[in-house]
Amino acid sequence: MATIEEYFLNKAKDDALKLRVTLSNGEKVNGMVSEFSKYDVSITTDTGAMSLSKKDVTSLSYATPVIQPPETSAAAPGAQSRSRIQDEFLDKYIREKTLALFTMMSGGTLRGVVTAYDGFTILAKTGQGQLLAYKHGLLGVGPGYRRDSAR
Amino acid sequence: MIQSNLIDQTLKGFVDSGEEVGIALRDGTSVKGRLTDFDSYVLMVGEGATTVVYRHSVLKVLPAAVLVQKPAVERPAQPRPEQRPEQRRTEQRRTDSRPSGPRQAPKKSQPRRQPPRVEEMPAQVSKDDFSNPMAGQLEKWLKNQQGGK
């Protein structure tokens, strides 16, 4: 059975959706998913095709919902990650439909409502549409926290 | 069951004591708050409105009082690269001819470098190399070396 990530990427690939791909350096690329594997994803842009390592991808988004999240996060295959605390935290956000602040490793922030998650990604509804964020690209998730910039 | 290690023991100490911690993140920012819980992948910070901080983004966790902004560290003066005698003389000549400017005079405290051995000279030195001023100095130095043998 597919995880949220696989479900999202397959749907985007089948429907040839032009996703907005955010990379770990903050760069944004618009393109269609042509192929993806366990660790890589190929994006076809206007300028050509590019193969990206998933570890360099922070998030994928589209203006309208790509997939319908499962009714409960527990129903999502692969949702039960090895992090009990994280699962309880995200379940609470899904249940209460709390607005969450996603802080990216690249420094940007996004606000959205968590709709589903799996072991490696979080699906959220934002002002720009539907967002699939990779956990490895996030600093943290919260209602917003005090940031003391050391820069 | 969390595998017990030094980091987890430290984090458990913070959780048990309830003291405010500062978490320095990889992007240069920091988060302050009470550590309420943690596991292998995340840290839970704050009471009430808790925040999940992923451990892969954490640089260090310290008591909040310790995590302060450090002033810019003044790097110690880098030692000047060792120069050949003819280069030093050329530079000194240039310094003398030019009006005083931002260039600093060579420090007298620099240790005097022994002239390199002849074996260290580049293997390929063609006659064309002697057409420029630097090569002229090189030729002079080579003659001095050969005369010293």
PDB file of C-alpha atoms in Angstrom:
ATOM      1  CA  MET A   1       0.000   0.000   0.000  1.00  0.00           C
ATOM      2  CA  ALA A   2       1.226   3.503  -0.858  1.00  0.00           C
ATOM      3  CA  THR A   3       2.277   6.111   1.659  1.00  0.00           C
ATOM      4  CA  ILE A   4       0.981   9.655   1.529  1.00  0.00           C
ATOM      5  CA  GLU A   5       4.095  10.653  -0.378  1.00  0.00           C
ATOM      6  CA  GLU A   6       3.723   7.920  -2.990  1.00  0.00           C
ATOM      7  CA  TYR A   7       0.036   8.643  -3.348  1.00  0.00           C
ATOM      8  CA  PHE A   8       0.731  12.337  -3.868  1.00  0.00           C
ATOM      9  CA  LEU A   9       3.558  11.835  -6.359  1.00  0.00           C
ATOM     10  CA  ASN A  10       1.669   9.198  -8.341  1.00  0.00           C
ATOM     11  CA  LYS A  11      -1.378  11.426  -8.633  1.00  0.00           C
ATOM     12  CA  ALA A  12       0.743  14.405  -9.641  1.00  0.00           C
ATOM     13  CA  LYS A  13       2.524  12.292 -12.235  1.00  0.00           C
ATOM     14  CA  ASP A  14      -0.674  10.746 -13.668  1.00  0.00           C
ATOM     15  CA  ASP A  15      -2.446  14.092 -13.907  1.00  0.00           C
ATOM     16  CA  ALA A  16       0.693  15.849 -15.196  1.00  0.00           C
ATOM     17  CA  LEU A  17       0.351  18.567 -12.593  1.00  0.00           C
ATOM     18  CA  LYS A  18       2.854  21.384 -12.578  1.00  0.00           C
ATOM     19  CA  LEU A  19       4.058  21.355  -8.995  1.00  0.00           C
ATOM     20  CA  ARG A  20       6.026  24.003  -7.189  1.00  0.00           C
ATOM     21  CA  VAL A  21       9.125  22.279  -5.867  1.00  0.00           C
ATOM     22  CA  THR A  22      11.047  23.979  -3.086  1.00  0.00           C
ATOM     23  CA  LEU A  23      14.655  22.913  -2.680  1.00  0.00           C
ATOM     24  CA  SER A  24      16.771  22.889   0.442  1.00  0.00           C
ATOM     25  CA  ASN A  25      18.658  26.008  -0.648  1.00  0.00           C
ATOM     26  CA  GLY A  26      15.414  27.963  -0.922  1.00  0.00           C
ATOM     27  CA  GLU A  27      15.254  27.755  -4.699  1.00  0.00           C
ATOM     28  CA  LYS A  28      11.811  27.151  -6.210  1.00  0.00           C
ATOM     29  CA  VAL A  29      11.242  25.170  -9.381  1.00  0.00           C
ATOM     30  CA  ASN A  30       8.012  24.610 -11.312  1.00  0.00           C
ATOM     31  CA  GLY A  31       7.728  21.277 -13.059  1.00  0.00           C
ATOM     32  CA  MET A  32       5.916  18.012 -13.567  1.00  0.00           C
ATOM     33  CA  VAL A  33       6.897  14.778 -11.895  1.00  0.00           C
ATOM     34  CA  SER A  34       8.083  12.381 -14.566  1.00  0.00           C
ATOM     35  CA  GLU A  35       9.549   9.608 -12.416  1.00  0.00           C
ATOM     36  CA  PHE A  36      10.302   8.985  -8.799  1.00  0.00           C
ATOM     37  CA  SER A  37      11.971   6.292  -6.745  1.00  0.00           C
ATOM     38  CA  LYS A  38      12.657   5.713  -3.104  1.00  0.00           C
ATOM     39  CA  TYR A  39      15.327   8.399  -2.923  1.00  0.00           C
ATOM     40  CA  ASP A  40      15.041  10.462  -6.119  1.00  0.00           C
ATOM     41  CA  VAL A  41      12.477  12.347  -8.101  1.00  0.00           C
ATOM     42  CA  SER A  42      12.676  13.558 -11.709  1.00  0.00           C
ATOM     43  CA  ILE A  43      11.055  16.850 -12.565  1.00  0.00           C
ATOM     44  CA  THR A  44      10.411  18.122 -16.079  1.00  0.00           C
ATOM     45  CA  THR A  45      10.572  21.889 -16.233  1.00  0.00           C
ATOM     46  CA  ASP A  46      10.275  24.348 -19.110  1.00  0.00           C
ATOM     47  CA  THR A  47      14.032  24.335 -19.491  1.00  0.00           C
ATOM     48  CA  GLY A  48      14.433  20.585 -19.341  1.00  0.00           C
ATOM     49  CA  ALA A  49      14.414  17.580 -17.080  1.00  0.00           C
ATOM     50  CA  MET A  50      16.195  17.477 -13.749  1.00  0.00           C
ATOM     51  CA  SER A  51      16.793  14.629 -11.349  1.00  0.00           C
ATOM     52  CA  LEU A  52      16.689  15.587  -7.715  1.00  0.00           C
ATOM     53  CA  SER A  53      17.620  13.692  -4.638  1.00  0.00           C
ATOM     54  CA  LYS A  54      14.698  13.749  -2.250  1.00  0.00           C
ATOM     55  CA  LYS A  55      16.977  14.884   0.524  1.00  0.00           C
ATOM     56  CA  ASP A  56      17.421  18.129  -1.424  1.00  0.00           C
ATOM     57  CA  VAL A  57      13.683  18.661  -1.798  1.00  0.00           C
ATOM     58  CA  THR A  58      11.941  20.483   1.024  1.00  0.00           C
ATOM     59  CA  SER A  59       8.362  20.523  -0.211  1.00  0.00           C
ATOM     60  CA  LEU A  60       6.017  20.107  -3.152  1.00  0.00           C
ATOM     61  CA  SER A  61       2.882  22.170  -3.546  1.00  0.00           C
ATOM     62  CA  TYR A  62       0.023  22.676  -5.932  1.00  0.00           C
ATOM     63  CA  ALA A  63      -2.700  25.316  -6.116  1.00  0.00           C
ATOM     64  CA  THR A  64      -5.548  22.840  -5.667  1.00  0.00           C
ATOM     65  CA  PRO A  65      -5.683  19.618  -3.614  1.00  0.00           C
ATOM     66  CA  VAL A  66      -3.830  16.830  -5.355  1.00  0.00           C
ATOM     67  CA  ILE A  67      -5.074  14.024  -3.147  1.00  0.00           C
ATOM     68  CA  GLN A  68      -7.805  13.616  -0.598  1.00  0.00           C
ATOM     69  CA  PRO A  69      -6.232  12.846   2.779  1.00  0.00           C
ATOM     70  CA  PRO A  70      -7.443   9.713   4.548  1.00  0.00           C
ATOM     71  CA  GLU A  71     -10.132  10.126   7.182  1.00  0.00           C
ATOM     72  CA  THR A  72      -7.728   9.587  10.000  1.00  0.00           C
ATOM     73  CA  SER A  73      -3.994   9.718  10.002  1.00  0.00           C
ATOM     74  CA  ALA A  74      -3.924   6.266  11.495  1.00  0.00           C
ATOM     75  CA  ALA A  75      -5.522   4.981   8.294  1.00  0.00           C
ATOM     76  CA  ALA A  76      -2.655   6.312   6.188  1.00  0.00           C
ATOM     77  CA  PRO A  77      -0.330   3.450   5.292  1.00  0.00           C
ATOM     78  CA  GLY A  78       3.097   3.941   6.753  1.00  0.00           C
ATOM     79  CA  ALA A  79       1.745   6.668   8.987  1.00  0.00           C
ATOM     80  CA  GLN A  80       2.926   5.047  12.139  1.00  0.00           C
ATOM     81  CA  SER A  81       6.407   6.376  12.328  1.00  0.00           C
ATOM     82  CA  ARG A  82       8.856   5.387  14.949  1.00  0.00           C
ATOM     83  CA  SER A  83       8.184   8.650  16.764  1.00  0.00           C
ATOM     84  CA  ARG A  84       5.282   8.265  19.166  1.00  0.00           C
ATOM     85  CA  ILE A  85       5.542  11.849  20.383  1.00  0.00           C
ATOM     86  CA  GLN A  86       5.474  13.228  16.882  1.00  0.00           C
ATOM     87  CA  ASP A  87       2.473  11.069  15.936  1.00  0.00           C
ATOM     88  CA  GLU A  88       0.468  12.230  18.929  1.00  0.00           C
ATOM     89  CA  PHE A  89       1.430  15.831  18.222  1.00  0.00           C
ATOM     90  CA  LEU A  90       0.396  15.685  14.567  1.00  0.00           C
ATOM     91  CA  ASP A  91      -2.763  13.717  15.354  1.00  0.00           C
ATOM     92  CA  LYS A  92      -3.795  16.513  17.702  1.00  0.00           C
ATOM     93  CA  TYR A  93      -3.182  19.119  15.021  1.00  0.00           C
ATOM     94  CA  ILE A  94      -5.212  17.103  12.498  1.00  0.00           C
ATOM     95  CA  ARG A  95      -8.062  16.537  14.930  1.00  0.00           C
ATOM     96  CA  GLU A  96      -8.284  20.150  16.081  1.00  0.00           C
ATOM     97  CA  LYS A  97      -7.467  21.583  12.641  1.00  0.00           C
ATOM     98  CA  THR A  98      -4.998  23.929  14.313  1.00  0.00           C
ATOM     99  CA  LEU A  99      -3.056  26.290  12.122  1.00  0.00           C
ATOM    100  CA  ALA A 100       0.552  25.124  12.192  1.00  0.00           C
ATOM    101  CA  LEU A 101       3.730  26.985  11.431  1.00  0.00           C
ATOM    102  CA  PHE A 102       6.256  24.971   9.424  1.00  0.00           C
ATOM    103  CA  THR A 103       9.763  26.326   9.681  1.00  0.00           C
ATOM    104  CA  MET A 104      11.996  25.254   6.832  1.00  0.00           C
ATOM    105  CA  MET A 105      15.695  24.431   7.018  1.00  0.00           C
ATOM    106  CA  SER A 106      16.217  27.044   4.299  1.00  0.00           C
ATOM    107  CA  GLY A 107      14.867  29.672   6.682  1.00  0.00           C
ATOM    108  CA  GLY A 108      11.404  30.253   5.268  1.00  0.00           C
ATOM    109  CA  THR A 109       8.149  29.585   7.048  1.00  0.00           C
ATOM    110  CA  LEU A 110       4.788  28.305   5.903  1.00  0.00           C
ATOM    111  CA  ARG A 111       1.443  28.286   7.657  1.00  0.00           C
ATOM    112  CA  GLY A 112      -1.109  25.588   7.058  1.00  0.00           C
ATOM    113  CA  VAL A 113      -3.479  23.036   8.517  1.00  0.00           C
ATOM    114  CA  VAL A 114      -2.072  19.526   8.823  1.00  0.00           C
ATOM    115  CA  THR A 115      -4.321  17.055   7.036  1.00  0.00           C
ATOM    116  CA  ALA A 116      -2.218  13.880   6.995  1.00  0.00           C
ATOM    117  CA  TYR A 117       1.263  12.573   7.526  1.00  0.00           C
ATOM    118  CA  ASP A 118       3.399   9.487   7.094  1.00  0.00           C
ATOM    119  CA  GLY A 119       6.855   8.462   8.163  1.00  0.00           C
ATOM    120  CA  PHE A 120       8.682  11.035   6.063  1.00  0.00           C
ATOM    121  CA  THR A 121       6.202  13.690   4.945  1.00  0.00           C
ATOM    122  CA  ILE A 122       3.441  15.940   6.216  1.00  0.00           C
ATOM    123  CA  LEU A 123       0.469  16.860   4.053  1.00  0.00           C
ATOM    124  CA  ALA A 124      -1.016  20.271   4.781  1.00  0.00           C
ATOM    125  CA  LYS A 125      -3.522  22.706   3.377  1.00  0.00           C
ATOM    126  CA  THR A 126      -2.024  26.170   2.990  1.00  0.00           C
ATOM    127  CA  GLY A 127      -3.069  29.448   1.482  1.00  0.00           C
ATOM    128  CA  GLN A 128      -1.264  28.459  -1.704  1.00  0.00           C
ATOM    129  CA  GLY A 129      -3.015  25.108  -2.015  1.00  0.00           C
ATOM    130  CA  GLN A 130      -1.905  21.662  -0.925  1.00  0.00           C
ATOM    131  CA  LEU A 131       1.586  21.162   0.436  1.00  0.00           C
ATOM    132  CA  LEU A 132       3.597  17.988   0.844  1.00  0.00           C
ATOM    133  CA  ALA A 133       6.498  18.835   3.116  1.00  0.00           C
ATOM    134  CA  TYR A 134       9.408  16.468   3.728  1.00  0.00           C
ATOM    135  CA  LYS A 135      10.233  16.205   7.412  1.00  0.00           C
ATOM    136  CA  HIS A 136      13.948  16.306   6.652  1.00  0.00           C
ATOM    137  CA  GLY A 137      13.411  19.796   5.237  1.00  0.00           C
ATOM    138  CA  LEU A 138      11.719  21.109   8.345  1.00  0.00           C
ATOM    139  CA  LEU A 139      13.235  22.652  11.417  1.00  0.00           C
ATOM    140  CA  GLY A 140      10.080  22.205  13.398  1.00  0.00           C
ATOM    141  CA  VAL A 141       6.323  22.418  13.526  1.00  0.00           C
ATOM    142  CA  GLY A 142       4.420  24.493  16.010  1.00  0.00           C
ATOM    143  CA  PRO A 143       1.846  27.170  16.563  1.00  0.00           C
ATOM    144  CA  GLY A 144       4.720  29.633  16.156  1.00  0.00           C
ATOM    145  CA  TYR A 145       7.670  30.021  18.481  1.00  0.00           C
ATOM    146  CA  ARG A 146       9.931  32.819  19.561  1.00  0.00           C
ATOM    147  CA  ARG A 147      12.883  32.991  17.224  1.00  0.00           C
ATOM    148  CA  ASP A 148      16.004  34.572  18.552  1.00  0.00           C
ATOM    149  CA  SER A 149      18.158  35.052  15.542  1.00  0.00           C
ATOM    150  CA  ALA A 150      21.797  34.441  16.297  1.00  0.00           C
ATOM    151  CA  ARG A 151      22.827  35.962  12.983  1.00  0.00           C
TER     152      ARG A 151
ATOM    153  CA  MET B   1      12.403   2.195  24.432  1.00  0.00           C
ATOM    154  CA  ILE B   2      14.835   5.018  23.912  1.00  0.00           C
ATOM    155  CA  GLN B   3      18.392   3.887  23.613  1.00  0.00           C
ATOM    156  CA  SER B   4      20.211   5.453  26.500  1.00  0.00           C
ATOM    157  CA  ASN B   5      23.186   7.568  25.445  1.00  0.00           C
ATOM    158  CA  LEU B   6      24.885  10.718  26.586  1.00  0.00           C
ATOM    159  CA  ILE B   7      22.655  13.084  24.622  1.00  0.00           C
ATOM    160  CA  ASP B   8      19.483  11.399  25.770  1.00  0.00           C
ATOM    161  CA  GLN B   9      20.715  11.451  29.351  1.00  0.00           C
ATOM    162  CA  THR B  10      21.332  15.174  29.067  1.00  0.00           C
ATOM    163  CA  LEU B  11      17.927  15.764  27.540  1.00  0.00           C
ATOM    164  CA  LYS B  12      16.296  13.703  30.266  1.00  0.00           C
ATOM    165  CA  GLY B  13      18.057  15.882  32.797  1.00  0.00           C
ATOM    166  CA  PHE B  14      16.552  18.976  31.186  1.00  0.00           C
ATOM    167  CA  VAL B  15      13.098  17.410  31.139  1.00  0.00           C
ATOM    168  CA  ASP B  16      13.275  16.338  34.779  1.00  0.00           C
ATOM    169  CA  SER B  17      14.653  19.650  36.027  1.00  0.00           C
ATOM    170  CA  GLY B  18      12.160  21.702  34.051  1.00  0.00           C
ATOM    171  CA  GLU B  19      14.725  24.431  33.413  1.00  0.00           C
ATOM    172  CA  GLU B  20      14.477  26.613  30.363  1.00  0.00           C
ATOM    173  CA  VAL B  21      16.713  25.489  27.535  1.00  0.00           C
ATOM    174  CA  GLY B  22      18.001  27.129  24.420  1.00  0.00           C
ATOM    175  CA  ILE B  23      18.112  25.017  21.289  1.00  0.00           C
ATOM    176  CA  ALA B  24      20.464  26.273  18.607  1.00  0.00           C
ATOM    177  CA  LEU B  25      19.317  25.252  15.162  1.00  0.00           C
ATOM    178  CA  ARG B  26      21.294  24.643  12.011  1.00  0.00           C
ATOM    179  CA  ASP B  27      19.972  27.753  10.271  1.00  0.00           C
ATOM    180  CA  GLY B  28      21.515  29.970  12.922  1.00  0.00           C
ATOM    181  CA  THR B  29      18.370  30.676  14.880  1.00  0.00           C
ATOM    182  CA  SER B  30      17.507  29.384  18.306  1.00  0.00           C
ATOM    183  CA  VAL B  31      14.433  28.300  20.203  1.00  0.00           C
ATOM    184  CA  LYS B  32      13.986  28.875  23.923  1.00  0.00           C
ATOM    185  CA  GLY B  33      11.565  27.089  26.186  1.00  0.00           C
ATOM    186  CA  ARG B  34      11.067  24.194  28.562  1.00  0.00           C
ATOM    187  CA  LEU B  35      11.829  20.755  27.217  1.00  0.00           C
ATOM    188  CA  THR B  36       8.762  18.664  28.000  1.00  0.00           C
ATOM    189  CA  ASP B  37       9.496  15.443  26.143  1.00  0.00           C
ATOM    190  CA  PHE B  38      11.692  13.941  23.487  1.00  0.00           C
ATOM    191  CA  ASP B  39      12.286  10.790  21.486  1.00  0.00           C
ATOM    192  CA  SER B  40      14.713   9.637  18.819  1.00  0.00           C
ATOM    193  CA  TYR B  41      13.468  12.102  16.237  1.00  0.00           C
ATOM    194  CA  VAL B  42      11.917  15.133  17.900  1.00  0.00           C
ATOM    195  CA  LEU B  43      12.105  17.439  20.888  1.00  0.00           C
ATOM    196  CA  MET B  44       8.939  18.839  22.439  1.00  0.00           C
ATOM    197  CA  VAL B  45       9.453  22.406  23.597  1.00  0.00           C
ATOM    198  CA  GLY B  46       7.089  24.576  25.564  1.00  0.00           C
ATOM    199  CA  GLU B  47       4.087  24.002  27.737  1.00  0.00           C
ATOM    200  CA  GLY B  48       0.591  24.449  26.467  1.00  0.00           C
ATOM    201  CA  ALA B  49       1.408  25.559  22.958  1.00  0.00           C
ATOM    202  CA  THR B  50       4.109  22.980  22.369  1.00  0.00           C
ATOM    203  CA  THR B  51       6.408  22.980  19.405  1.00  0.00           C
ATOM    204  CA  VAL B  52       8.015  19.987  17.777  1.00  0.00           C
ATOM    205  CA  VAL B  53      11.641  20.531  16.806  1.00  0.00           C
ATOM    206  CA  TYR B  54      13.207  17.861  14.649  1.00  0.00           C
ATOM    207  CA  ARG B  55      16.482  16.537  16.018  1.00  0.00           C
ATOM    208  CA  HIS B  56      18.041  16.584  12.556  1.00  0.00           C
ATOM    209  CA  SER B  57      17.819  20.390  12.673  1.00  0.00           C
ATOM    210  CA  VAL B  58      19.334  20.780  16.121  1.00  0.00           C
ATOM    211  CA  LEU B  59      22.898  21.946  16.517  1.00  0.00           C
ATOM    212  CA  LYS B  60      23.040  22.055  20.290  1.00  0.00           C
ATOM    213  CA  VAL B  61      20.906  22.146  23.391  1.00  0.00           C
ATOM    214  CA  LEU B  62      22.067  24.284  26.293  1.00  0.00           C
ATOM    215  CA  PRO B  63      20.609  25.911  29.373  1.00  0.00           C
ATOM    216  CA  ALA B  64      18.956  29.099  28.181  1.00  0.00           C
ATOM    217  CA  ALA B  65      21.197  31.259  30.332  1.00  0.00           C
ATOM    218  CA  VAL B  66      24.267  29.835  28.605  1.00  0.00           C
ATOM    219  CA  LEU B  67      22.961  30.227  25.076  1.00  0.00           C
ATOM    220  CA  VAL B  68      23.739  33.854  24.435  1.00  0.00           C
ATOM    221  CA  GLN B  69      24.809  35.644  21.308  1.00  0.00           C
ATOM    222  CA  LYS B  70      28.562  35.538  21.072  1.00  0.00           C
ATOM    223  CA  PRO B  71      30.376  38.547  19.614  1.00  0.00           C
ATOM    224  CA  ALA B  72      32.255  38.097  16.390  1.00  0.00           C
ATOM    225  CA  VAL B  73      35.460  36.228  17.057  1.00  0.00           C
ATOM    226  CA  GLU B  74      38.543  38.154  16.035  1.00  0.00           C
ATOM    227  CA  ARG B  75      40.712  35.835  14.076  1.00  0.00           C
ATOM    228  CA  PRO B  76      44.385  35.875  14.972  1.00  0.00           C
ATOM    229  CA  ALA B  77      46.587  37.522  12.416  1.00  0.00           C
ATOM    230  CA  GLN B  78      47.528  35.040   9.761  1.00  0.00           C
ATOM    231  CA  PRO B  79      51.280  34.661   9.328  1.00  0.00           C
ATOM    232  CA  ARG B  80      52.448  36.123   6.056  1.00  0.00           C
ATOM    233  CA  PRO B  81      53.245  33.527   3.445  1.00  0.00           C
ATOM    234  CA  GLU B  82      56.912  32.805   3.224  1.00  0.00           C
ATOM    235  CA  GLN B  83      58.507  34.792   0.421  1.00  0.00           C
ATOM    236  CA  ARG B  84      61.645  34.346  -1.561  1.00  0.00           C
ATOM    237  CA  PRO B  85      64.337  36.957  -1.012  1.00  0.00           C
ATOM    238  CA  GLU B  86      63.988  38.404  -4.539  1.00  0.00           C
ATOM    239  CA  GLN B  87      60.236  38.757  -4.141  1.00  0.00           C
ATOM    240  CA  ARG B  88      60.680  40.558  -0.872  1.00  0.00           C
ATOM    241  CA  ARG B  89      63.192  42.922  -2.457  1.00  0.00           C
ATOM    242  CA  THR B  90      60.830  43.545  -5.382  1.00  0.00           C
ATOM    243  CA  GLU B  91      57.966  44.298  -3.050  1.00  0.00           C
ATOM    244  CA  GLN B  92      60.118  46.583  -0.961  1.00  0.00           C
ATOM    245  CA  ARG B  93      61.163  48.443  -4.129  1.00  0.00           C
ATOM    246  CA  ARG B  94      57.528  48.843  -5.104  1.00  0.00           C
ATOM    247  CA  THR B  95      56.660  50.042  -1.651  1.00  0.00           C
ATOM    248  CA  ASP B  96      59.374  52.657  -1.740  1.00  0.00           C
ATOM    249  CA  SER B  97      58.381  54.009  -5.141  1.00  0.00           C
ATOM    250  CA  ARG B  98      54.700  54.324  -4.406  1.00  0.00           C
ATOM    251  CA  PRO B  99      53.236  57.015  -2.181  1.00  0.00           C
ATOM    252  CA  SER B 100      52.153  55.873   1.256  1.00  0.00           C
ATOM    253  CA  GLY B 101      48.923  53.971   1.008  1.00  0.00           C
ATOM    254  CA  PRO B 102      46.945  51.326   2.723  1.00  0.00           C
ATOM    255  CA  ARG B 103      49.626  48.678   2.197  1.00  0.00           C
ATOM    256  CA  GLN B 104      51.412  47.905   5.399  1.00  0.00           C
ATOM    257  CA  ALA B 105      55.160  47.714   5.636  1.00  0.00           C
ATOM    258  CA  PRO B 106      56.554  44.255   6.165  1.00  0.00           C
ATOM    259  CA  LYS B 107      56.807  43.344   9.784  1.00  0.00           C
ATOM    260  CA  LYS B 108      60.296  43.258  11.130  1.00  0.00           C
ATOM    261  CA  SER B 109      59.422  40.516  13.547  1.00  0.00           C
ATOM    262  CA  GLN B 110      58.884  37.998  10.728  1.00  0.00           C
ATOM    263  CA  PRO B 111      61.468  35.234  10.852  1.00  0.00           C
ATOM    264  CA  ARG B 112      63.996  35.383   8.103  1.00  0.00           C
ATOM    265  CA  ARG B 113      63.455  32.585   5.675  1.00  0.00           C
ATOM    266  CA  GLN B 114      66.345  30.526   4.516  1.00  0.00           C
ATOM    267  CA  PRO B 115      66.724  30.661   0.757  1.00  0.00           C
ATOM    268  CA  PRO B 116      65.330  27.539  -0.858  1.00  0.00           C
ATOM    269  CA  ARG B 117      67.648  24.847  -2.048  1.00  0.00           C
ATOM    270  CA  VAL B 118      68.420  24.654  -5.713  1.00  0.00           C
ATOM    271  CA  GLU B 119      66.585  21.324  -5.885  1.00  0.00           C
ATOM    272  CA  GLU B 120      63.321  23.123  -5.112  1.00  0.00           C
ATOM    273  CA  MET B 121      63.466  25.220  -8.255  1.00  0.00           C
ATOM    274  CA  PRO B 122      60.930  24.368 -10.950  1.00  0.00           C
ATOM    275  CA  ALA B 123      62.220  21.757 -13.358  1.00  0.00           C
ATOM    276  CA  GLN B 124      61.172  23.588 -16.507  1.00  0.00           C
ATOM    277  CA  VAL B 125      62.668  27.019 -16.836  1.00  0.00           C
ATOM    278  CA  SER B 126      62.899  28.063 -20.443  1.00  0.00           C
ATOM    279  CA  LYS B 127      64.805  30.992 -21.852  1.00  0.00           C
ATOM    280  CA  ASP B 128      61.526  32.799 -22.462  1.00  0.00           C
ATOM    281  CA  ASP B 129      61.075  33.040 -18.733  1.00  0.00           C
ATOM    282  CA  PHE B 130      64.016  35.424 -18.544  1.00  0.00           C
ATOM    283  CA  SER B 131      62.316  38.069 -20.653  1.00  0.00           C
ATOM    284  CA  ASN B 132      60.256  39.441 -17.792  1.00  0.00           C
ATOM    285  CA  PRO B 133      61.573  41.324 -14.749  1.00  0.00           C
ATOM    286  CA  MET B 134      60.774  38.535 -12.271  1.00  0.00           C
ATOM    287  CA  ALA B 135      62.626  36.045 -14.400  1.00  0.00           C
ATOM    288  CA  GLY B 136      65.579  38.469 -14.484  1.00  0.00           C
ATOM    289  CA  GLN B 137      65.713  38.294 -10.698  1.00  0.00           C
ATOM    290  CA  LEU B 138      65.443  34.539 -10.961  1.00  0.00           C
ATOM    291  CA  GLU B 139      68.398  34.375 -13.279  1.00  0.00           C
ATOM    292  CA  LYS B 140      70.455  36.502 -10.911  1.00  0.00           C
ATOM    293  CA  TRP B 141      69.529  34.270  -8.003  1.00  0.00           C
ATOM    294  CA  LEU B 142      70.382  31.142  -9.932  1.00  0.00           C
ATOM    295  CA  LYS B 143      73.822  32.560 -10.762  1.00  0.00           C
ATOM    296  CA  ASN B 144      74.344  33.421  -7.119  1.00  0.00           C
ATOM    297  CA  GLN B 145      73.435  29.910  -6.114  1.00  0.00           C
ATOM    298  CA  GLN B 146      75.737  28.365  -8.630  1.00  0.00           C
ATOM    299  CA  GLY B 147      78.502  30.703  -7.607  1.00  0.00           C
ATOM    300  CA  GLY B 148      78.047  29.726  -3.970  1.00  0.00           C
ATOM    301  CA  LYS B 149      78.652  26.002  -4.625  1.00  0.00           C
TER     302      LYS B 149
END
